[in-house]
mmCIF file of C-alpha atoms and ligand atoms in Angstrom:
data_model
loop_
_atom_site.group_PDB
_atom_site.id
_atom_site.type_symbol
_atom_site.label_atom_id
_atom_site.label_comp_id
_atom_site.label_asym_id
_atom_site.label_seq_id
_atom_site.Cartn_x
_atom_site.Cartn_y
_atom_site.Cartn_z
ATOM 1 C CA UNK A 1 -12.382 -2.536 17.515
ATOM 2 C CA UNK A 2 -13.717 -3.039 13.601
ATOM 3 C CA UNK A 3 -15.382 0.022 12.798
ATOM 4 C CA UNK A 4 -18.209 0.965 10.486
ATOM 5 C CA UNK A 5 -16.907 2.289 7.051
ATOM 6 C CA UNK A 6 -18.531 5.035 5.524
ATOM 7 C CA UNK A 7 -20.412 4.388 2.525
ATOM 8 C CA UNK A 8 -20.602 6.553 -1.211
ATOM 9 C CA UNK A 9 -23.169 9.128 -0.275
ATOM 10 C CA UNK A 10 -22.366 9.758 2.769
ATOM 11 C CA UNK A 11 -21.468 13.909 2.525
ATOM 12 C CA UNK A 12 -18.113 13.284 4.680
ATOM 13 C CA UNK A 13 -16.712 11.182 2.150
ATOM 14 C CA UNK A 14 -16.796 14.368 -0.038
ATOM 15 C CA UNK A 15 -15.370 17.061 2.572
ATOM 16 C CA UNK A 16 -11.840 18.829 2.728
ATOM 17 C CA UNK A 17 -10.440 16.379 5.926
ATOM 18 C CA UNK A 18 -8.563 18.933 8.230
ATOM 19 C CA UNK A 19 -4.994 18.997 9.633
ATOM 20 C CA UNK A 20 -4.475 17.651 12.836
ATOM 21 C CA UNK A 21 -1.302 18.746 15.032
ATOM 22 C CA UNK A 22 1.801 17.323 16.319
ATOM 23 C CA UNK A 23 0.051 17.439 19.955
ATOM 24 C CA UNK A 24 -3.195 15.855 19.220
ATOM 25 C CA UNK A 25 -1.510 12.940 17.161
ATOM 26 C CA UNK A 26 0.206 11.943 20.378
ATOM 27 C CA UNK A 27 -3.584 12.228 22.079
ATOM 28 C CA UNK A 28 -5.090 9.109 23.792
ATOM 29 C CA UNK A 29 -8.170 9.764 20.775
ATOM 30 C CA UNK A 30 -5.797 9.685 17.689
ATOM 31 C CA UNK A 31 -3.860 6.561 19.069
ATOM 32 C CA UNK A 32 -6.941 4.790 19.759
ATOM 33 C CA UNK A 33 -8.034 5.630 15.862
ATOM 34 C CA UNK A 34 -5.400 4.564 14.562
ATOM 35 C CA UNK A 35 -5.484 0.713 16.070
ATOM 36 C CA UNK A 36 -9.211 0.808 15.214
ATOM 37 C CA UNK A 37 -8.307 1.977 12.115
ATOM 38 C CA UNK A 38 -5.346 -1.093 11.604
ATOM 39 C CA UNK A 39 -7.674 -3.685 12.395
ATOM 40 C CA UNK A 40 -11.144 -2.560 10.670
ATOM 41 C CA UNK A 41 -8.671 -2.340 7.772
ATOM 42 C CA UNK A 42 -7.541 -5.617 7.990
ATOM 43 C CA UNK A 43 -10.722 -7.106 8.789
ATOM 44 C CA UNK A 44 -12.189 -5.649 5.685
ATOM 45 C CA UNK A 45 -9.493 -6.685 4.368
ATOM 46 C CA UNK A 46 -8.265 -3.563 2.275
ATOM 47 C CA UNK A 47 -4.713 -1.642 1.597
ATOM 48 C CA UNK A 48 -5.852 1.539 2.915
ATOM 49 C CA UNK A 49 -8.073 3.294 5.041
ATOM 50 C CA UNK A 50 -8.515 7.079 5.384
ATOM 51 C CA UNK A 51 -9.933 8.618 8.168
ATOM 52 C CA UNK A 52 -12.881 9.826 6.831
ATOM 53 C CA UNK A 53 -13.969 6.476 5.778
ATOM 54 C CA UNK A 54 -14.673 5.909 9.476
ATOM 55 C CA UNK A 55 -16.424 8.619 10.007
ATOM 56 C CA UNK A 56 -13.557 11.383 11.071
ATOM 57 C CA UNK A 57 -12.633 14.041 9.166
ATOM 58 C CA UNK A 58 -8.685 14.603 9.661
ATOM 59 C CA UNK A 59 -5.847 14.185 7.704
ATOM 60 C CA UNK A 60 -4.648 10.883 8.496
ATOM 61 C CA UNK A 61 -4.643 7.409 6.719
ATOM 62 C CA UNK A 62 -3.279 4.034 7.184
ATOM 63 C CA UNK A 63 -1.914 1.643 4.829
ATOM 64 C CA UNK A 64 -0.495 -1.848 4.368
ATOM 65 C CA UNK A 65 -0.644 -4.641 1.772
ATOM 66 C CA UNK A 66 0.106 -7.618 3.336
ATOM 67 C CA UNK A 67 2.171 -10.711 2.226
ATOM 68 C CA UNK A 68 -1.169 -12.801 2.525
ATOM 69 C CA UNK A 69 -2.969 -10.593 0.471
ATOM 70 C CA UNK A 70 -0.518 -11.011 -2.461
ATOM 71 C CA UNK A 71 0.244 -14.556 -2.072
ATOM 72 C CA UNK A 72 -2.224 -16.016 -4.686
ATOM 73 C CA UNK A 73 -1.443 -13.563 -6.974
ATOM 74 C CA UNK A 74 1.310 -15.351 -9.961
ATOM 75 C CA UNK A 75 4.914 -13.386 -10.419
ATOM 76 C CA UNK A 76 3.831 -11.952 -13.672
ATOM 77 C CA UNK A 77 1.026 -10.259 -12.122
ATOM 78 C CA UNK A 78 2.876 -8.903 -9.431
ATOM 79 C CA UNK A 79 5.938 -7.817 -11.406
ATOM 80 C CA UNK A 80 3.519 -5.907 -13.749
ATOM 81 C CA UNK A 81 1.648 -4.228 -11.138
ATOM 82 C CA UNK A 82 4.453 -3.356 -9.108
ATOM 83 C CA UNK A 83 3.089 -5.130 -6.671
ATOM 84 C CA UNK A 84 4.809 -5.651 -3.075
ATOM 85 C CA UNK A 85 4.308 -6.214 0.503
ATOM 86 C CA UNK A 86 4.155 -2.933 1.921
ATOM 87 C CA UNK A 87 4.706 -2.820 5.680
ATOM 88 C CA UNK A 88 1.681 -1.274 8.088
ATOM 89 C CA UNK A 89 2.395 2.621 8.293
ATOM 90 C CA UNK A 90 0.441 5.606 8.820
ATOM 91 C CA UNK A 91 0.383 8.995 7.113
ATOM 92 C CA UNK A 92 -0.935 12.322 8.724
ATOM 93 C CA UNK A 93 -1.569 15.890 6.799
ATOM 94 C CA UNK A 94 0.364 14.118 3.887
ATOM 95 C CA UNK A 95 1.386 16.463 0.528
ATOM 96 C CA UNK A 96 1.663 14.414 -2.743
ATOM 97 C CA UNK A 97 3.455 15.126 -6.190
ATOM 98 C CA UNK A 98 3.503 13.107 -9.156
ATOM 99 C CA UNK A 99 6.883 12.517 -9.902
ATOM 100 C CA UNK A 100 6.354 10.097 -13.644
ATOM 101 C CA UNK A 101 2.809 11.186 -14.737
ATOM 102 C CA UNK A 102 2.687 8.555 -17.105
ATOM 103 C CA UNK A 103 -0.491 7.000 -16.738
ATOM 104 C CA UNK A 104 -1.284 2.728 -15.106
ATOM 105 C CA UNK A 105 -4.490 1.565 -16.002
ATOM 106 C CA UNK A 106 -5.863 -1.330 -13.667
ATOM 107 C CA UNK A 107 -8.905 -1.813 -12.009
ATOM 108 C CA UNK A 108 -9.495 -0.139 -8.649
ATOM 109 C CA UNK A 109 -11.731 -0.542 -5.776
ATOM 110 C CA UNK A 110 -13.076 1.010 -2.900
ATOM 111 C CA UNK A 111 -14.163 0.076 0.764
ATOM 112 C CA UNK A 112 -16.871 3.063 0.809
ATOM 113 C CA UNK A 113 -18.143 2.144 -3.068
ATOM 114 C CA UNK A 114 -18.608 -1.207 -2.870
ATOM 115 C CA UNK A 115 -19.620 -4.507 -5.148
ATOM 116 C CA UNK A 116 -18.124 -2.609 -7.879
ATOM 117 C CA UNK A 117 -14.720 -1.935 -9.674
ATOM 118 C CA UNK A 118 -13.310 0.454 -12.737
ATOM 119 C CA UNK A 119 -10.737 0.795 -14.479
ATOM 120 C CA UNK A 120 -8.258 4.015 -12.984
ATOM 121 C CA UNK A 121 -5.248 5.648 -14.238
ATOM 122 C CA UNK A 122 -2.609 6.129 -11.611
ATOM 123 C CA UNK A 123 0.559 8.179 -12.328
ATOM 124 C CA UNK A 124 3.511 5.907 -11.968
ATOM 125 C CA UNK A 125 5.849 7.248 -9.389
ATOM 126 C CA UNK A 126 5.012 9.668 -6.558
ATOM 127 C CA UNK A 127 6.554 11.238 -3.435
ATOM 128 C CA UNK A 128 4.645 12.151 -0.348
ATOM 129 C CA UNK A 129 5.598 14.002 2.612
ATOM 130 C CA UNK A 130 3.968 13.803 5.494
ATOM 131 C CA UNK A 131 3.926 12.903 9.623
ATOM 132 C CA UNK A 132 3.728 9.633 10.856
ATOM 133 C CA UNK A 133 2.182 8.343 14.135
ATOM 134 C CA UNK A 134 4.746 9.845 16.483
ATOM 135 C CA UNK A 135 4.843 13.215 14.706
ATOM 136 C CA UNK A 136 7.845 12.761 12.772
ATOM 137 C CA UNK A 137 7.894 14.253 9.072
ATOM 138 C CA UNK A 138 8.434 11.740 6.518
ATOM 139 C CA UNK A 139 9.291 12.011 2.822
ATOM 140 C CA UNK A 140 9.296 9.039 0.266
ATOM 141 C CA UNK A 141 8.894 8.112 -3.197
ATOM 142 C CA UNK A 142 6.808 5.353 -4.087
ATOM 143 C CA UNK A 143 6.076 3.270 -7.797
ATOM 144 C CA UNK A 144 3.484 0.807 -8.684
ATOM 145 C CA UNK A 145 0.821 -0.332 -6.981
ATOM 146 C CA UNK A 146 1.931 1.441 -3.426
ATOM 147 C CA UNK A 147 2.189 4.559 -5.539
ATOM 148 C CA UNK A 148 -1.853 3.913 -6.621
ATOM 149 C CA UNK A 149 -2.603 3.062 -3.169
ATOM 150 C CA UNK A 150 -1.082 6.252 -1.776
ATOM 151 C CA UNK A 151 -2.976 8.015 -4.904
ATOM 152 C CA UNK A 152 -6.403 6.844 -3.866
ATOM 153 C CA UNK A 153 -5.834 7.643 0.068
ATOM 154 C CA UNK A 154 -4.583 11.078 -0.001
ATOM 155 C CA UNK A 155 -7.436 11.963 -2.575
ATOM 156 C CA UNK A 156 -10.055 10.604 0.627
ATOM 157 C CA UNK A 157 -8.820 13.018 2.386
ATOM 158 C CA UNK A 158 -9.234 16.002 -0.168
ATOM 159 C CA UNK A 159 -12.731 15.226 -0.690
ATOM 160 C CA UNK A 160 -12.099 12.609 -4.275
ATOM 161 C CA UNK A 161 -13.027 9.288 -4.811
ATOM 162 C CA UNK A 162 -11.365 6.783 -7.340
ATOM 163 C CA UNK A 163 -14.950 7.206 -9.217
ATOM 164 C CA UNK A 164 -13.809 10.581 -9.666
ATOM 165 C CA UNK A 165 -11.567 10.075 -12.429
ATOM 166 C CA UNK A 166 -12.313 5.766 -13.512
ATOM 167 C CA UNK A 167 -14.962 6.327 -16.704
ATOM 168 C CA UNK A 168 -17.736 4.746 -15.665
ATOM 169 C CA UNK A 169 -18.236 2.460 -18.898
ATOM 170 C CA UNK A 170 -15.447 0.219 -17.222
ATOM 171 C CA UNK A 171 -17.783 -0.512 -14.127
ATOM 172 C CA UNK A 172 -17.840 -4.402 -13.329
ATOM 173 C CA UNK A 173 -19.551 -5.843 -10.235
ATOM 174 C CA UNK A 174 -17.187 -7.646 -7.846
ATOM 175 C CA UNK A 175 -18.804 -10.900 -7.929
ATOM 176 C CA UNK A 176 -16.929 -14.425 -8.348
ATOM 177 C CA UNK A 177 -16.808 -14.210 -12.460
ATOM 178 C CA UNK A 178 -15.290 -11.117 -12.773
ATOM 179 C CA UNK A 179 -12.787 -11.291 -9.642
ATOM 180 C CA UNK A 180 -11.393 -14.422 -11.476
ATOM 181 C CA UNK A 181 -11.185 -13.192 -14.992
ATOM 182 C CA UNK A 182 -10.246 -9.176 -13.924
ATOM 183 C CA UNK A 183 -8.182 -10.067 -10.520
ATOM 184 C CA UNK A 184 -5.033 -10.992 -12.652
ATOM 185 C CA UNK A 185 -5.897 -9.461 -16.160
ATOM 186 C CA UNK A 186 -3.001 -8.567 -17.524
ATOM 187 C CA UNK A 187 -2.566 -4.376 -18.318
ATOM 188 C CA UNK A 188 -2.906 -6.020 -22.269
ATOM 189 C CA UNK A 189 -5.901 -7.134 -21.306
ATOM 190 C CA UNK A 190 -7.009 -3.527 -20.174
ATOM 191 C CA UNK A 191 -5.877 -2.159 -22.721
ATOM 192 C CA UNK A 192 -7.985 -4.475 -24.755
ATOM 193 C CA UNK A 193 -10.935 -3.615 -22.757
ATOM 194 C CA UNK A 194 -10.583 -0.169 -23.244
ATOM 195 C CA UNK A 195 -10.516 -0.158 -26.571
ATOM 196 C CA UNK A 196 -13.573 -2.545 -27.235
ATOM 197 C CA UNK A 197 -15.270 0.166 -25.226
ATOM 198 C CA UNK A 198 -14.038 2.802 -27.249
ATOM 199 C CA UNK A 199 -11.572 4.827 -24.112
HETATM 200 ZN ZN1 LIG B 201 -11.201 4.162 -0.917
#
């Protein structure tokens, strides 16, 4: 089942999600989420979803960035992103800490802000622990563009929003133009950008 996602303004998209326990992940209600969950984030299509997106407040989020979704997408582009298939998994109550803080600017998106995109600094290299969907704890370090993705779900579920911390001056829409001139623009590029716009 697709499900609606939550759009910017919406007050739940700026709550504290809550904890769930080892006994209601393995509940009929949180397995059911998370296939609804799998497919409304494919369908959208997106790398992430966070329960609160769809209207539920807990600590859990699902993620995956699919081969198809990185196929068009040339070897330089990939290589500088750090950009990689990352299998379908799903992360409950997780705990992140920055491991490089250096900073990645690319642009960033959102399925509950959309038509629009800004530039975001990620930290580099992270390490989350968390449960997964059986209940087992979990602990692993993550670069690149995984590492943003795991960035921009776990703050979902603390209440942030990429917005939060992109300066707005970077906003472009997402229509055709920019997709093809931004999609692939090259962190020289950003850097370029930045600096026109005086960031
Ligand atoms: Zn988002």
């Amino acid at each position: 089942m697709v499900l609606d996602i939550v759009q910017l303004g919406s007050p739940i998209l700026r709550q504290m999600a809550r904890e769930i326990s080892k006994e209601e992940i393995g509940s009929k209600e949180i397995q059911g989420l998370i296939e609804a969950m799998k497919e409304t984030m494919r369908a959208a299509p997106g790398v992430g979803l966070a329960a609160p997106q769809v209207g539920v407040p807990i600590k859990l989020a699902v993620i995956e960035d699919r081969v198809e979704l990185i196929q068009g997408m040339s070897s330089e582009v990939l290589e500088e992103r750090g950009r990689r298939s990352v299998p379908f998994h799903v992360i409950i109550n997780p705990t992140l800490t920055v491991l490089n803080d250096e900073k990645v600017n690319f642009f960033e998106a959102c399925l509950s802000v959309t038509g629009c995109s800004r530039v975001t600094p990620r930290a580099k290299e992270v390490l989350v622990e968390c449960l997964d969907e059986n209940g087992d704890e979990k602990t692993f370090k993550a670069t690149g563009w995984y590492a943003r993705i795991l960035q921009h779900e776990i703050d979902h579920l603390n209440g942030k929003l990429y917005i939060d911390i992109a300066d707005k001056k970077t906003e472009i829409l997402q229509n055709e133009e920019n997709r093809a001139r931004w999609f692939n623009a090259s962190s020289e590029d950003i850097a370029m950008y930045l600096k026109e716009r005086g960031l």
